Coordinates of C-alpha atoms and ligand atoms in Angstrom, one line a residue:
M26 CA -140.8 -5.4 -31.3
F27 CA -140.3 -6.3 -27.8
G28 CA -137.8 -9.0 -27.2
I29 CA -137.6 -11.0 -24.0
V30 CA -135.1 -8.4 -22.8
Y31 CA -137.6 -5.7 -23.3
W32 CA -140.1 -7.5 -21.1
K33 CA -137.5 -7.9 -18.4
I34 CA -137.0 -4.1 -18.4
M35 CA -140.8 -3.6 -18.6
I36 CA -141.2 -5.8 -15.6
I37 CA -138.6 -4.0 -13.6
S38 CA -140.1 -0.7 -14.5
C39 CA -143.6 -1.8 -13.7
V40 CA -143.0 -3.2 -10.3
A41 CA -144.8 -0.3 -8.6
A42 CA -147.9 -0.9 -10.8
I43 CA -148.5 -4.5 -9.8
T44 CA -152.1 -5.5 -9.2
L45 CA -153.5 -8.8 -8.2
W46 CA -154.9 -11.5 -10.5
P47 CA -158.5 -10.5 -11.0
A48 CA -160.3 -13.5 -9.6
A49 CA -161.6 -12.6 -6.2
T50 CA -162.9 -16.1 -5.6
P51 CA -162.4 -19.4 -7.5
Q52 CA -166.1 -19.4 -8.3
A53 CA -166.2 -15.9 -9.7
Q54 CA -163.5 -16.3 -12.3
P55 CA -165.0 -18.6 -14.8
V56 CA -168.2 -16.5 -15.1
A57 CA -166.2 -13.3 -15.4
F58 CA -163.9 -14.8 -18.0
A59 CA -166.7 -16.3 -20.1
E60 CA -168.5 -13.0 -20.2
W61 CA -165.3 -11.2 -21.0
L62 CA -164.6 -13.7 -23.9
K63 CA -168.1 -13.2 -25.3
E64 CA -167.6 -9.5 -25.4
L65 CA -164.2 -9.8 -26.9
K66 CA -165.7 -12.0 -29.7
T67 CA -168.3 -9.3 -30.4
E68 CA -165.6 -6.7 -30.8
A69 CA -163.5 -9.0 -33.0
R70 CA -166.5 -9.7 -35.3
A71 CA -167.1 -5.9 -35.5
R72 CA -163.5 -5.6 -36.7
G73 CA -164.1 -8.0 -39.6
I74 CA -162.7 -11.2 -38.1
R75 CA -164.8 -14.2 -39.3
P76 CA -166.7 -16.2 -36.7
V77 CA -165.2 -19.4 -38.0
I78 CA -161.7 -18.1 -37.2
L79 CA -162.8 -16.9 -33.8
D80 CA -164.4 -20.2 -33.0
S81 CA -161.3 -22.1 -33.9
A82 CA -158.7 -19.7 -32.5
L83 CA -160.5 -19.2 -29.2
A84 CA -161.8 -22.8 -28.7
G85 CA -161.3 -23.9 -25.1
V86 CA -159.0 -21.0 -24.4
R87 CA -158.3 -20.3 -20.7
P88 CA -156.0 -17.9 -18.8
I89 CA -152.6 -19.4 -18.4
K90 CA -151.2 -19.2 -14.9
R91 CA -147.6 -19.4 -16.0
V92 CA -148.0 -16.3 -18.2
I93 CA -149.2 -14.4 -15.1
E94 CA -146.3 -15.7 -13.1
L95 CA -143.8 -14.6 -15.8
D96 CA -145.5 -11.2 -16.0
R97 CA -145.3 -10.7 -12.3
R98 CA -141.7 -11.9 -11.8
Q99 CA -139.3 -9.5 -10.1
P100 CA -135.6 -9.9 -10.6
E101 CA -133.7 -10.1 -7.3
F102 CA -130.7 -8.3 -8.8
T103 CA -130.4 -5.4 -11.1
L104 CA -129.0 -6.1 -14.6
V105 CA -125.3 -5.6 -14.8
F106 CA -124.1 -4.2 -18.1
W107 CA -121.1 -6.6 -18.5
D108 CA -123.2 -9.7 -17.7
Y109 CA -125.9 -8.6 -20.1
L110 CA -123.3 -8.0 -22.8
S111 CA -121.4 -11.2 -22.4
N112 CA -124.7 -13.2 -22.4
S113 CA -126.0 -11.5 -25.6
V114 CA -122.7 -11.1 -27.6
N115 CA -120.7 -14.2 -27.1
D116 CA -118.1 -15.8 -29.5
Q117 CA -120.5 -18.6 -30.5
R118 CA -123.1 -16.0 -31.6
V119 CA -120.6 -13.9 -33.4
W120 CA -119.2 -16.8 -35.2
R121 CA -122.6 -18.0 -36.3
G122 CA -123.6 -14.5 -37.3
R123 CA -120.6 -14.2 -39.6
K124 CA -121.4 -17.5 -41.2
L125 CA -125.0 -16.6 -41.8
L126 CA -124.1 -13.2 -43.1
A127 CA -121.9 -14.8 -45.7
E128 CA -124.4 -17.5 -46.5
H129 CA -127.3 -15.1 -47.1
R130 CA -125.4 -12.2 -48.4
P131 CA -127.2 -12.0 -51.8
L132 CA -130.7 -11.9 -50.2
L133 CA -129.5 -9.5 -47.4
K134 CA -128.1 -7.2 -50.1
R135 CA -131.4 -7.2 -52.0
V136 CA -133.2 -6.3 -48.7
A137 CA -130.6 -3.7 -47.8
R138 CA -131.0 -2.0 -51.2
K139 CA -134.8 -1.9 -51.0
Y140 CA -135.1 -0.8 -47.3
G141 CA -131.8 0.9 -46.5
V142 CA -130.6 -1.2 -43.6
Q143 CA -127.1 -2.7 -43.6
P144 CA -127.0 -6.5 -43.6
R145 CA -124.9 -6.8 -40.5
F146 CA -127.6 -5.2 -38.4
L147 CA -130.3 -7.4 -39.8
V148 CA -128.3 -10.5 -38.8
A149 CA -127.5 -8.9 -35.3
F150 CA -131.2 -8.4 -34.5
W151 CA -131.9 -11.9 -35.7
G152 CA -129.2 -13.2 -33.3
L153 CA -130.5 -11.3 -30.3
E154 CA -134.2 -11.9 -30.8
S155 CA -134.3 -15.6 -31.5
N156 CA -130.7 -16.9 -31.7
F157 CA -131.1 -16.9 -35.5
G158 CA -134.4 -18.6 -35.4
D159 CA -133.6 -21.2 -32.7
F160 CA -136.0 -19.8 -30.1
T161 CA -139.2 -18.3 -31.3
G162 CA -141.3 -19.2 -28.3
K163 CA -143.4 -22.1 -27.0
F164 CA -146.5 -20.5 -25.7
S165 CA -149.8 -20.4 -27.5
V166 CA -149.8 -16.8 -28.7
I167 CA -153.6 -16.6 -28.5
G168 CA -153.6 -18.2 -25.0
A169 CA -150.9 -15.8 -23.7
L170 CA -152.6 -12.7 -25.2
V171 CA -156.0 -13.8 -23.9
T172 CA -154.4 -14.2 -20.4
L173 CA -152.8 -10.7 -20.5
A174 CA -155.8 -9.0 -22.1
F175 CA -158.1 -10.5 -19.4
D176 CA -155.7 -9.5 -16.6
P177 CA -156.4 -5.9 -15.7
R178 CA -152.8 -4.8 -15.3
R179 CA -152.2 -3.9 -19.0
A180 CA -155.5 -5.1 -20.4
K181 CA -155.9 -2.3 -23.0
F182 CA -152.5 -2.9 -24.6
F183 CA -152.8 -6.7 -24.7
R184 CA -156.4 -6.5 -26.0
E185 CA -155.1 -4.6 -28.9
Q186 CA -152.4 -7.2 -29.4
L187 CA -154.9 -10.0 -29.2
L188 CA -157.2 -8.4 -31.8
A189 CA -154.2 -7.8 -34.1
A190 CA -153.2 -11.5 -33.8
L191 CA -156.7 -12.7 -34.5
S192 CA -156.8 -10.4 -37.5
L193 CA -153.4 -11.8 -38.8
I194 CA -154.9 -15.3 -38.5
N195 CA -158.0 -14.2 -40.2
D196 CA -156.0 -12.9 -43.2
G197 CA -154.0 -16.1 -43.5
H198 CA -150.6 -14.8 -42.4
M199 CA -150.3 -17.3 -39.6
A200 CA -151.9 -20.4 -38.2
V201 CA -154.5 -20.7 -35.5
G202 CA -152.2 -22.5 -33.1
V203 CA -149.3 -20.0 -33.6
K204 CA -146.6 -20.1 -30.9
G205 CA -144.6 -17.3 -29.5
S206 CA -143.2 -15.8 -26.2
W207 CA -145.2 -15.7 -23.1
A208 CA -146.0 -12.0 -24.0
G209 CA -147.1 -12.9 -27.5
A210 CA -143.9 -11.9 -29.4
M211 CA -143.6 -14.0 -32.6
G212 CA -141.3 -15.3 -35.2
N213 CA -137.6 -14.9 -35.9
H214 CA -137.6 -11.2 -34.8
Q215 CA -140.1 -11.6 -32.0
F216 CA -142.6 -9.1 -33.4
I217 CA -145.6 -8.3 -31.2
P218 CA -148.8 -8.6 -33.2
T219 CA -149.3 -4.9 -33.9
T220 CA -145.7 -4.7 -35.2
Y221 CA -146.3 -7.8 -37.3
R222 CA -149.5 -6.2 -38.7
D223 CA -148.0 -2.8 -39.4
F224 CA -144.5 -3.7 -40.6
A225 CA -144.2 -7.3 -41.7
V226 CA -143.8 -7.7 -45.5
D227 CA -144.2 -10.5 -48.0
F228 CA -140.8 -10.3 -49.7
D229 CA -140.9 -13.7 -51.4
G230 CA -144.2 -12.9 -53.0
D231 CA -146.2 -16.0 -51.9
G232 CA -149.1 -13.8 -50.5
R233 CA -148.2 -14.5 -46.9
R234 CA -146.1 -12.6 -44.4
D235 CA -144.3 -15.5 -42.8
L236 CA -141.9 -14.6 -40.0
W237 CA -141.1 -18.2 -39.1
N238 CA -140.1 -20.0 -42.3
S239 CA -139.4 -17.4 -45.0
L240 CA -136.0 -15.7 -44.7
P241 CA -136.9 -13.2 -47.4
D242 CA -140.0 -12.2 -45.3
I243 CA -138.0 -12.3 -42.1
F244 CA -135.2 -10.0 -43.2
A245 CA -137.4 -7.6 -45.2
S246 CA -139.8 -7.3 -42.3
A247 CA -137.1 -6.3 -39.8
A248 CA -135.6 -3.9 -42.4
N249 CA -139.0 -2.4 -43.1
Y250 CA -139.7 -1.8 -39.4
L251 CA -136.2 -0.3 -38.8
S252 CA -136.4 1.9 -42.0
R253 CA -139.9 3.2 -41.0
S254 CA -138.6 3.9 -37.5
G255 CA -135.9 6.2 -38.8
W256 CA -132.9 4.0 -39.7
D257 CA -130.3 5.7 -41.9
D258 CA -127.8 3.4 -43.6
R259 CA -125.4 6.2 -44.3
Y260 CA -124.3 5.8 -40.7
T261 CA -123.6 3.1 -38.1
W262 CA -125.1 2.9 -34.6
G263 CA -122.3 4.5 -32.6
R264 CA -118.9 3.5 -31.3
E265 CA -116.9 2.9 -28.2
I266 CA -114.9 6.0 -27.3
R267 CA -112.3 7.2 -24.9
L268 CA -113.1 10.2 -22.7
P269 CA -110.5 12.8 -21.9
P270 CA -109.2 13.3 -18.4
G271 CA -111.5 15.6 -16.5
F272 CA -114.5 14.9 -18.7
N273 CA -117.7 16.0 -17.0
P274 CA -120.0 12.9 -16.9
E275 CA -122.9 15.2 -16.4
V276 CA -123.0 15.7 -20.2
S277 CA -123.4 12.0 -20.7
A278 CA -127.1 11.5 -21.3
L279 CA -129.2 10.5 -24.2
D280 CA -131.0 13.8 -24.2
I281 CA -127.8 15.8 -24.7
R282 CA -126.9 15.8 -28.4
K283 CA -123.9 17.5 -29.9
P284 CA -122.3 17.4 -33.3
L285 CA -119.4 15.1 -33.6
S286 CA -117.1 18.1 -34.2
E287 CA -118.1 19.5 -30.8
W288 CA -117.4 16.2 -29.0
Q289 CA -114.1 16.2 -30.8
Q290 CA -113.4 19.6 -29.4
L291 CA -114.3 18.4 -25.9
G292 CA -111.6 15.8 -26.2
V293 CA -113.7 12.7 -27.0
R294 CA -111.8 10.3 -29.3
R295 CA -112.2 6.8 -30.7
F296 CA -111.1 4.2 -28.2
D297 CA -107.7 3.8 -30.0
G298 CA -107.1 7.6 -29.8
R299 CA -107.9 8.5 -33.4
D300 CA -110.1 11.5 -34.2
L301 CA -113.8 11.1 -34.4
P302 CA -115.2 10.8 -38.0
A303 CA -115.4 14.2 -39.7
V304 CA -119.1 13.8 -40.6
D305 CA -122.1 16.1 -40.0
L306 CA -123.8 14.0 -37.4
D307 CA -125.1 14.4 -33.8
G308 CA -124.3 12.0 -31.1
S309 CA -124.7 11.5 -27.3
V310 CA -122.2 10.1 -24.9
I311 CA -123.6 7.3 -22.8
L312 CA -122.0 5.5 -19.8
P313 CA -124.2 2.3 -19.4
A314 CA -122.0 1.0 -16.5
G315 CA -121.2 4.4 -15.0
F316 CA -118.1 6.6 -15.1
N317 CA -115.7 3.7 -14.6
G318 CA -117.2 1.5 -17.3
P319 CA -117.1 1.7 -21.1
A320 CA -118.1 4.9 -22.8
F321 CA -120.0 5.1 -26.1
L322 CA -120.9 7.9 -28.6
V323 CA -124.3 6.9 -30.0
Y324 CA -125.9 8.2 -33.2
K325 CA -129.4 8.4 -34.5
N326 CA -129.6 4.7 -35.5
Y327 CA -129.1 3.9 -31.8
R328 CA -132.3 5.8 -31.1
T329 CA -134.0 3.8 -33.8
V330 CA -132.9 0.6 -32.0
L331 CA -134.6 2.0 -28.9
V332 CA -137.9 2.2 -30.8
W333 CA -137.5 -1.6 -31.4
N334 CA -136.5 -2.3 -27.8
R335 CA -136.3 0.5 -25.2
S336 CA -133.5 -1.1 -23.2
I337 CA -130.2 0.9 -23.5
F338 CA -128.3 -2.3 -22.9
Y339 CA -130.1 -4.1 -25.8
A340 CA -129.4 -1.2 -28.1
I341 CA -125.6 -1.3 -27.3
A342 CA -125.6 -5.1 -27.6
V343 CA -127.2 -5.1 -31.1
G344 CA -124.8 -2.5 -32.3
H345 CA -121.8 -4.2 -30.9
L346 CA -122.9 -7.6 -32.2
A347 CA -123.3 -6.0 -35.7
D348 CA -119.7 -4.7 -35.4
R349 CA -118.4 -8.1 -34.3
I350 CA -120.3 -9.9 -37.1
N351 CA -118.6 -7.4 -39.5
G352 CA -115.2 -8.5 -38.3
G353 CA -114.7 -6.2 -35.3
G354 CA -113.3 -7.2 -32.0
P355 CA -114.6 -7.2 -28.4
L356 CA -115.1 -4.0 -26.4
L357 CA -111.7 -2.5 -25.5
A358 CA -112.7 -1.2 -22.0
V359 CA -111.7 -3.6 -19.3
R360 CA -114.4 -5.0 -17.0
P361 CA -113.6 -4.2 -13.4
D362 CA -112.9 -7.4 -11.3
N363 CA -114.4 -6.0 -8.1
E364 CA -117.8 -5.1 -9.5
V365 CA -120.5 -5.7 -7.0
T366 CA -124.0 -6.5 -8.1
L367 CA -126.7 -4.5 -6.3
S368 CA -129.9 -6.3 -5.2
R369 CA -133.3 -4.8 -5.3
A370 CA -133.1 -4.3 -1.6
D371 CA -129.8 -2.3 -2.1
I372 CA -131.5 0.0 -4.6
I373 CA -134.5 0.5 -2.3
D374 CA -132.0 1.4 0.5
M375 CA -130.3 3.8 -1.9
Q376 CA -133.6 5.5 -2.9
R377 CA -134.6 5.9 0.7
R378 CA -131.3 7.5 1.6
L379 CA -131.5 9.8 -1.3
M380 CA -135.0 10.9 -0.2
R381 CA -133.8 11.5 3.3
R382 CA -131.2 13.8 1.9
G383 CA -133.8 15.8 0.0
F384 CA -133.3 14.2 -3.5
D385 CA -136.3 12.8 -5.4
P386 CA -135.7 9.4 -6.8
G387 CA -139.4 8.7 -7.4
A388 CA -140.9 5.7 -5.6
A389 CA -138.5 3.5 -3.5
D390 CA -139.3 0.6 -5.7
G391 CA -135.9 -1.1 -6.2
T392 CA -135.7 0.1 -9.8
A393 CA -133.0 2.5 -10.9
G394 CA -135.1 4.3 -13.5
P395 CA -134.6 7.8 -15.0
M396 CA -135.8 9.6 -11.8
T397 CA -133.5 7.7 -9.5
R398 CA -130.6 8.3 -11.9
K399 CA -131.4 12.0 -11.9
A400 CA -131.5 12.0 -8.1
I401 CA -128.1 10.2 -8.0
K402 CA -126.6 12.8 -10.3
A403 CA -127.8 15.6 -8.1
F404 CA -126.4 13.9 -5.0
Q405 CA -123.1 13.3 -6.7
K406 CA -122.9 16.9 -7.7
S407 CA -123.6 18.0 -4.1
V408 CA -120.7 16.0 -2.8
H409 CA -118.4 16.7 -5.8
L410 CA -118.4 13.2 -7.2
P411 CA -118.3 12.5 -10.9
A412 CA -122.0 13.0 -11.7
D413 CA -122.7 9.9 -13.9
G414 CA -126.0 9.1 -12.2
F415 CA -125.0 5.4 -11.9
P416 CA -126.2 3.3 -9.0
S417 CA -122.9 1.7 -8.0
S418 CA -122.0 -0.1 -4.8
G419 CA -119.5 2.7 -4.2
L420 CA -122.3 5.2 -4.3
L421 CA -124.4 3.2 -1.9
E422 CA -121.5 3.1 0.5
R423 CA -121.0 6.8 0.2
L424 CA -124.7 7.4 1.0
R425 CA -124.5 5.0 4.0
D426 CA -121.4 6.7 5.3
T427 CA -122.6 10.3 4.9
G428 CA -126.1 9.3 6.1
S429 CA -124.7 8.0 9.4
S430 CA -123.3 11.4 10.4
Q431 CA -126.7 13.1 10.0
Ligands
LIG526 CA1 -144.1 -14.5 -48.0

């Protein structure tokens, strides 16, 4: 499942891979598209999709310019954790989530028993993906997927999505004119077609897997997807923590896992100062807003959320929203009031300065991905700064200052 947020992250991470819209000339495109569509139909028929379905689903279909625009969009500023969190977990959404959790508790409990996912998480995903079903997308799914499958940039991936969507229509699970996001995500949990095909379930027993109108199907499909991606309902997702003075932020990384008992020995505590739970479980410390921001100890269910959506902000937001829906309060860490948002140009400047100093941030593409964060960590270590790998404005200033003397 890729929500809108996922695509934002994908877009940021794909900036370097941008290619041009394939039409070399206005005359060339219709011919190329018609041939492409003919060939697509042949493949779809070979996969068992009936011609009558293809004729009706693909009748008059054309690439949608707006879809390409949305696919090519580059955000001017990097996403700031606090802005992201306050947008996705606000009081209105928490309040509605609590109400819906109470209202649908018997159904959610039945789903939880069968699939092993706690109800509060099912409601939290629902809230983040479509605001509890309010926004399931207005684009023609087939039109959007045809556009992205014809466009060479990620043609293979979207061709597979398109064929999966046609197959779902062929099997009667959704209508020919199905609507979704500009990238073809559908229904209350914004499943992409292959996720829909592989994980959606018919929980109300009417023979259709309906992720728009059937709450039993909607909740059970999300639970089935999570369960088959490794969810373990004996545990929660993680928690906000307090780090001890002198904590080395170098050990804050998703790929560094230690038993909770070891984190306890290193001085990590719950935010209110109490001991960590005495359970046999591994966790990683993560600092999504850098060393001066909130700290989290995340468990294996957090990694399962990353299967659903690979954004680390999303995964924290869904866990935090679930906690709040369950009666919990806001994060306890305080948002700094002097936080400066870095632009893409700032990040590019940072990357170039790191390169000049012999660190390898990957391409200077304005995206602070894993390579850039690793390079920042190495630079921070070399100048005895807390090595959190976070691209802050303070770090950029430091690079600019130290750069000027060389
Ligand atoms: Ca059904």
